[in-house]
Short mmCIF file of C-alpha atoms in Angstrom, two decimals:
data_model
loop_
_atom_site.label_atom_id
_atom_site.label_comp_id
_atom_site.label_asym_id
_atom_site.label_seq_id
_atom_site.Cartn_x
_atom_site.Cartn_y
_atom_site.Cartn_z
CA MET A 1 -26.36 -4.86 -47.07
CA SER A 2 -23.05 -4.35 -45.29
CA ASN A 3 -21.03 -7.26 -43.95
CA GLU A 4 -18.46 -7.58 -41.16
CA PHE A 5 -15.58 -6.35 -43.29
CA ASP A 6 -17.53 -3.36 -44.57
CA LEU A 7 -18.12 -2.30 -40.96
CA ILE A 8 -14.45 -2.80 -40.06
CA ALA A 9 -13.44 -0.67 -43.05
CA ARG A 10 -15.88 1.99 -41.87
CA ILE A 11 -14.32 2.04 -38.40
CA ARG A 12 -10.79 2.08 -39.81
CA ALA A 13 -11.58 5.06 -42.04
CA ARG A 14 -12.88 7.03 -39.06
CA VAL A 15 -9.82 6.24 -36.95
CA GLU A 16 -7.29 6.96 -39.71
CA ALA A 17 -8.90 10.33 -40.41
CA ALA A 18 -7.49 11.50 -37.07
CA ASP A 19 -3.85 12.38 -36.42
CA ALA A 20 -1.55 9.37 -36.39
CA ASP A 21 0.00 7.99 -33.21
CA PRO A 22 3.70 7.29 -33.90
CA ALA A 23 3.69 4.68 -31.12
CA VAL A 24 1.22 2.52 -33.10
CA LEU A 25 3.28 0.39 -35.50
CA VAL A 26 0.34 -1.75 -36.66
CA GLY A 27 -3.27 -0.72 -36.13
CA ILE A 28 -6.68 -1.78 -37.41
CA GLY A 29 -6.67 -4.37 -40.21
CA ASP A 30 -4.03 -6.92 -39.19
CA ASP A 31 -4.20 -10.00 -36.94
CA ALA A 32 -3.04 -7.98 -33.95
CA ALA A 33 -2.06 -4.43 -33.10
CA VAL A 34 1.56 -3.51 -32.36
CA MET A 35 2.46 -0.55 -30.16
CA LEU A 36 5.66 0.86 -28.66
CA PRO A 37 5.32 1.56 -24.91
CA GLU A 38 7.04 4.61 -23.51
CA PRO A 39 10.38 3.67 -21.87
CA GLY A 40 10.25 3.41 -18.10
CA MET A 41 6.45 3.41 -17.90
CA ALA A 42 4.28 0.57 -16.60
CA LEU A 43 1.45 -0.65 -18.83
CA VAL A 44 -1.98 -0.55 -17.18
CA THR A 45 -4.79 -2.53 -18.81
CA THR A 46 -8.50 -2.92 -18.13
CA THR A 47 -11.46 -4.54 -19.85
CA ASP A 48 -15.21 -4.35 -19.45
CA THR A 49 -18.37 -5.65 -21.11
CA LEU A 50 -21.61 -3.72 -21.48
CA VAL A 51 -24.75 -5.72 -22.27
CA ALA A 52 -27.82 -4.11 -23.82
CA ASP A 53 -30.75 -3.72 -21.41
CA ARG A 54 -28.48 -4.64 -18.51
CA HIS A 55 -25.91 -1.83 -18.51
CA PHE A 56 -27.69 0.49 -20.95
CA ARG A 57 -31.04 0.57 -22.69
CA SER A 58 -31.06 -0.62 -26.28
CA ASP A 59 -33.22 2.36 -27.27
CA TRP A 60 -30.67 4.92 -26.04
CA PRO A 61 -29.04 7.13 -28.70
CA ALA A 62 -26.07 5.26 -30.14
CA ASP A 63 -23.66 8.15 -29.51
CA ASP A 64 -24.53 8.02 -25.80
CA VAL A 65 -23.85 4.27 -25.80
CA GLY A 66 -20.48 4.82 -27.48
CA HIS A 67 -19.51 7.44 -24.91
CA LEU A 68 -20.61 5.26 -21.98
CA ALA A 69 -18.78 2.15 -23.24
CA LEU A 70 -15.49 4.03 -23.28
CA ALA A 71 -16.10 6.16 -20.18
CA ALA A 72 -16.67 3.11 -17.96
CA ASN A 73 -13.25 1.75 -18.91
CA LEU A 74 -11.45 5.07 -18.74
CA SER A 75 -12.71 5.42 -15.18
CA ASP A 76 -10.79 2.25 -14.25
CA LEU A 77 -7.57 3.75 -15.62
CA ALA A 78 -8.27 6.94 -13.69
CA ALA A 79 -8.55 4.95 -10.46
CA MET A 80 -5.02 3.61 -11.00
CA GLY A 81 -3.59 7.06 -11.69
CA ALA A 82 -2.88 6.07 -15.30
CA THR A 83 -3.07 7.93 -18.61
CA ALA A 84 -4.95 6.39 -21.54
CA ARG A 85 -3.09 5.26 -24.70
CA TRP A 86 -4.84 2.58 -26.76
CA ALA A 87 -8.19 0.81 -27.09
CA LEU A 88 -9.56 -2.45 -28.49
CA LEU A 89 -13.27 -2.60 -29.29
CA SER A 90 -15.27 -5.82 -29.60
CA LEU A 91 -18.78 -5.30 -30.98
CA THR A 92 -21.53 -7.89 -31.10
CA LEU A 93 -24.31 -6.39 -33.21
CA PRO A 94 -27.79 -7.71 -34.06
CA ASP A 95 -27.41 -6.42 -37.64
CA ALA A 96 -25.01 -4.44 -39.83
CA ASP A 97 -26.64 -1.07 -39.19
CA GLU A 98 -24.21 1.51 -40.59
CA ALA A 99 -26.15 4.48 -39.22
CA TRP A 100 -26.11 3.04 -35.68
CA LEU A 101 -22.40 2.25 -35.96
CA ASP A 102 -21.58 5.75 -37.20
CA ALA A 103 -23.45 7.34 -34.30
CA PHE A 104 -21.81 4.94 -31.82
CA LEU A 105 -18.40 5.93 -33.17
CA ASP A 106 -19.32 9.61 -32.85
CA GLY A 107 -19.63 9.17 -29.08
CA PHE A 108 -16.76 6.70 -28.67
CA LEU A 109 -14.18 8.52 -30.78
CA ALA A 110 -15.02 12.00 -29.49
CA LEU A 111 -14.26 10.88 -25.93
CA ALA A 112 -11.20 8.95 -27.14
CA SER A 113 -9.83 12.09 -28.78
CA ARG A 114 -10.35 14.17 -25.63
CA SER A 115 -8.65 11.45 -23.58
CA GLY A 116 -5.55 11.04 -25.76
CA LEU A 117 -6.63 7.53 -26.75
CA ARG A 118 -6.22 5.68 -30.08
CA LEU A 119 -8.43 2.79 -31.24
CA VAL A 120 -6.02 0.14 -32.59
CA GLY A 121 -8.16 -2.94 -33.21
CA GLY A 122 -11.00 -5.17 -32.15
CA ASN A 123 -13.63 -7.54 -33.49
CA ILE A 124 -17.17 -7.59 -34.88
CA ALA A 125 -19.63 -10.46 -34.51
CA SER A 126 -23.36 -11.01 -34.99
CA GLY A 127 -25.65 -11.51 -32.01
CA PRO A 128 -27.50 -9.65 -29.24
CA LEU A 129 -26.06 -6.16 -28.69
CA ASN A 130 -22.95 -6.46 -26.53
CA LEU A 131 -19.94 -4.14 -26.24
CA GLY A 132 -16.48 -5.16 -25.09
CA VAL A 133 -13.77 -2.56 -24.53
CA THR A 134 -10.15 -3.17 -23.56
CA LEU A 135 -7.89 -0.23 -22.75
CA ILE A 136 -4.14 -0.01 -22.39
CA GLY A 137 -2.78 2.91 -20.43
CA GLN A 138 0.50 3.80 -18.80
CA ALA A 139 1.70 5.07 -15.45
CA ASP A 140 4.86 5.76 -13.53
CA PRO A 141 5.43 2.44 -11.71
CA ALA A 142 6.17 4.34 -8.49
CA ARG A 143 2.83 6.16 -8.61
CA VAL A 144 0.34 3.43 -9.46
CA VAL A 145 -2.51 3.62 -6.92
CA ARG A 146 -4.12 0.40 -5.73
CA ARG A 147 -6.97 -0.84 -3.60
CA GLY A 148 -6.37 -2.35 -0.19
CA GLN A 149 -3.72 0.13 0.97
CA ALA A 150 -5.82 2.16 3.43
CA SER A 151 -4.87 2.57 7.10
CA PRO A 152 -6.96 3.41 10.19
CA ASP A 153 -7.76 7.13 10.64
CA GLN A 154 -7.10 8.02 7.02
CA ARG A 155 -9.72 10.33 5.55
CA ILE A 156 -12.12 9.14 2.85
CA LEU A 157 -12.52 11.54 -0.08
CA VAL A 158 -14.71 11.51 -3.18
CA THR A 159 -14.68 13.64 -6.32
CA GLY A 160 -17.64 15.35 -7.97
CA SER A 161 -21.13 14.45 -6.76
CA LEU A 162 -22.97 11.22 -5.97
CA GLY A 163 -26.39 9.81 -6.82
CA ASP A 164 -27.23 11.61 -10.07
CA ALA A 165 -27.06 8.56 -12.34
CA ALA A 166 -29.04 6.41 -9.91
CA ALA A 167 -31.66 9.15 -9.71
CA ALA A 168 -31.95 9.19 -13.50
CA LEU A 169 -32.51 5.43 -13.49
CA GLU A 170 -35.23 5.73 -10.87
CA LEU A 171 -36.99 8.69 -12.45
CA GLN A 172 -36.66 7.37 -16.03
CA GLU A 173 -38.36 9.76 -18.48
CA ALA A 174 -39.22 12.18 -15.66
CA ALA A 175 -35.53 12.79 -14.92
CA PRO A 176 -34.19 16.26 -15.78
CA GLU A 177 -31.58 16.41 -18.52
CA SER A 178 -28.70 17.08 -16.11
CA LEU A 179 -29.38 13.78 -14.30
CA ARG A 180 -29.90 11.82 -17.52
CA ARG A 181 -26.59 13.10 -18.82
CA ARG A 182 -24.76 11.84 -15.73
CA LEU A 183 -26.20 8.38 -16.45
CA ARG A 184 -25.59 8.22 -20.19
CA ARG A 185 -22.48 10.38 -20.50
CA PRO A 186 -20.43 10.14 -17.29
CA GLU A 187 -17.18 12.10 -17.30
CA PRO A 188 -14.24 9.82 -16.42
CA ARG A 189 -11.87 11.58 -14.00
CA LEU A 190 -8.67 10.78 -15.89
CA ARG A 191 -6.75 13.96 -15.15
CA ALA A 192 -7.95 13.95 -11.56
CA GLY A 193 -6.69 10.38 -11.16
CA GLU A 194 -3.22 11.40 -12.33
CA VAL A 195 -3.17 14.32 -9.90
CA LEU A 196 -4.54 12.35 -6.95
CA ALA A 197 -1.98 9.59 -7.47
CA ALA A 198 0.51 11.91 -5.77
CA CYS A 199 -1.45 12.04 -2.52
CA ALA A 200 -3.81 9.03 -2.37
CA ALA A 201 -2.99 5.96 -0.29
CA SER A 202 -5.63 3.92 -2.15
CA MET A 203 -8.21 4.65 -4.82
CA ILE A 204 -11.13 3.11 -6.74
CA ASP A 205 -13.77 4.38 -9.13
CA ILE A 206 -17.42 4.24 -8.04
CA SER A 207 -19.35 2.11 -10.49
CA ASP A 208 -21.22 -0.32 -8.22
CA GLY A 209 -22.16 2.23 -5.54
CA LEU A 210 -20.35 4.04 -2.72
CA LEU A 211 -20.84 1.33 -0.08
CA ALA A 212 -19.98 -1.57 -2.38
CA ASP A 213 -16.89 0.08 -3.81
CA LEU A 214 -15.70 1.35 -0.42
CA ARG A 215 -15.79 -2.26 0.77
CA HIS A 216 -13.71 -3.22 -2.30
CA LEU A 217 -11.29 -0.40 -1.52
CA LEU A 218 -10.66 -1.21 2.15
CA PRO A 219 -8.32 -4.01 3.22
CA PRO A 220 -9.79 -6.94 5.18
CA GLY A 221 -10.57 -6.10 8.79
CA LEU A 222 -10.95 -2.35 8.35
CA GLY A 223 -14.18 -0.38 8.11
CA ALA A 224 -15.33 3.20 7.87
CA THR A 225 -17.60 5.87 9.27
CA LEU A 226 -19.33 7.99 6.62
CA GLU A 227 -21.02 11.32 7.32
CA LEU A 228 -24.15 11.52 5.17
CA ALA A 229 -24.34 15.29 5.60
CA ALA A 230 -20.98 15.55 3.82
CA LEU A 231 -21.99 13.59 0.70
CA PRO A 232 -21.53 15.85 -2.35
CA THR A 233 -24.99 16.53 -3.79
CA SER A 234 -25.89 18.23 -7.04
CA PRO A 235 -28.68 20.85 -7.04
CA ALA A 236 -30.65 18.68 -9.50
CA LEU A 237 -30.56 15.68 -7.16
CA ARG A 238 -31.55 17.76 -4.15
CA GLN A 239 -34.44 19.23 -6.12
CA ALA A 240 -35.65 15.84 -7.38
CA PHE A 241 -35.34 14.02 -4.04
CA ARG A 242 -36.13 16.32 -1.14
CA HIS A 243 -36.58 13.45 1.32
CA ASP A 244 -33.17 12.78 2.88
CA GLU A 245 -33.45 8.99 3.18
CA ARG A 246 -34.45 8.48 -0.45
CA ARG A 247 -31.58 10.69 -1.59
CA TRP A 248 -29.05 9.02 0.70
CA ASN A 249 -30.01 5.58 -0.63
CA LEU A 250 -29.28 6.73 -4.16
CA GLN A 251 -25.97 8.26 -3.12
CA VAL A 252 -24.57 5.34 -1.14
CA ALA A 253 -25.98 2.39 -3.10
CA GLY A 254 -27.04 3.63 -6.53
CA GLY A 255 -23.87 3.24 -8.58
CA ASN A 256 -22.89 4.47 -12.05
CA ASP A 257 -21.30 7.61 -10.59
CA TYR A 258 -17.82 7.02 -12.06
CA GLU A 259 -16.34 9.34 -9.47
CA LEU A 260 -13.06 8.60 -7.68
CA LEU A 261 -13.12 7.34 -4.09
CA LEU A 262 -9.84 7.50 -2.20
CA THR A 263 -8.22 7.31 1.21
CA VAL A 264 -5.70 9.96 2.20
CA ALA A 265 -3.59 10.70 5.27
CA ALA A 266 -5.25 13.50 7.23
CA ASP A 267 -2.36 15.90 6.69
CA ARG A 268 -2.62 15.49 2.89
CA VAL A 269 -6.31 16.34 2.46
CA ASP A 270 -5.72 20.05 1.86
CA GLY A 271 -3.06 19.25 -0.72
CA CYS A 272 -5.51 17.04 -2.62
CA ARG A 273 -8.11 19.81 -2.59
CA GLN A 274 -5.66 22.41 -3.85
CA ALA A 275 -4.43 20.12 -6.63
CA LEU A 276 -7.95 19.46 -7.91
CA ALA A 277 -8.96 23.11 -7.62
CA GLU A 278 -6.77 23.72 -10.67
CA LEU A 279 -9.03 21.29 -12.57
CA ALA A 280 -12.19 23.03 -11.30
CA LEU A 281 -13.21 19.76 -9.64
CA ASP A 282 -14.29 19.39 -6.02
CA VAL A 283 -13.02 16.62 -3.77
CA VAL A 284 -14.97 16.21 -0.54
CA ASP A 285 -14.04 14.61 2.79
CA ILE A 286 -16.92 12.24 3.65
CA GLY A 287 -15.53 10.17 6.51
CA ARG A 288 -12.66 8.17 7.94
CA VAL A 289 -11.22 4.66 7.94
CA THR A 290 -11.79 2.74 11.20
CA ARG A 291 -10.30 -0.30 12.89
CA GLU A 292 -13.76 -1.89 13.15
CA SER A 293 -14.77 -3.89 10.07
CA ALA A 294 -18.25 -2.38 9.67
CA ILE A 295 -19.04 0.52 7.35
CA VAL A 296 -21.32 2.88 9.31
CA CYS A 297 -23.33 5.74 7.79
CA ARG A 298 -24.15 8.56 10.23
CA THR A 299 -27.02 10.99 9.76
CA PRO A 300 -26.60 14.67 10.68
CA ASP A 301 -28.22 13.79 14.05
CA GLY A 302 -25.65 11.08 14.72
CA ASP A 303 -28.04 8.18 14.09
CA VAL A 304 -27.01 5.12 12.09
CA PHE A 305 -28.56 4.95 8.61
CA GLU A 306 -29.19 1.54 7.03
CA ALA A 307 -29.29 1.63 3.22
CA ASP A 308 -31.89 -0.41 1.34
CA ARG A 309 -29.10 -2.36 -0.36
CA ILE A 310 -25.32 -2.36 -0.63
CA GLY A 311 -24.92 -1.69 -4.36
CA TRP A 312 -24.89 -3.14 -7.88
CA ASP A 313 -24.57 -6.89 -8.47
CA HIS A 314 -24.26 -8.15 -12.06
CA PHE A 315 -26.17 -11.33 -11.24
CA GLU A 316 -28.92 -9.69 -9.21
CA ARG A 317 -32.32 -9.64 -10.90
#
């Protein structure tokens, strides 16, 4: 039966099998990690916790869980316009299951490699399945993008498509594979975040739902008008939910999209689109910032649409 230190050695062996990062002076195995930041760059850090059967199902494949745990945090770095550098991983595991850990690392480390990220340390404890990830990234201090910087009449843009992950949650086993993949293996928009940092006035990633995160994005006193007809919709979502109101609810309140939501001056919208075209990623204009504090959703007929709820709440049951 493996113990804590056997599992740590297993993780370390996987990490050290990859190419070394010369900026990591001390990695896994000491009391703390030591890294050299790039001169002139600001450090950008984020942390998140994923709890089994709250943020993911405990019966999901472990490689999907590993991917999701990292993707959720990478999405936060993307929203700041940062690049990813280093990760800390805190695992609380019900038992020392080497096969589960290996599969988890398959998902986690594959995404880390694609994202230019190095795992440098962490912790393992015994208990109900719980995953804690801390990331350290970097950004040009002059190009860090924040919330709360929007102005009236700026356009509201979103990358990718909305509602797929929420649809997978609602449909459960009946969901087509393309929707399930958006739930279990979201693609963090890291490169898009770097590109959009040059034109965005403010930016956030959509994890709690479009309406909830738009409210987080806007400064106090400002609101928005959203055009539901403009919401980017995947063919799979349109096929699964043909009734407009059901689909709109998933798109504005469902969450787990991990797309980027940003405000942009009207004369910079085309520039944003052209920049992302090189990444083969769509960015869609879905509305505008208003001086009124309410967020209003308009149907194609001009009517006001009221969503069933605002979005995800960690303490809602």
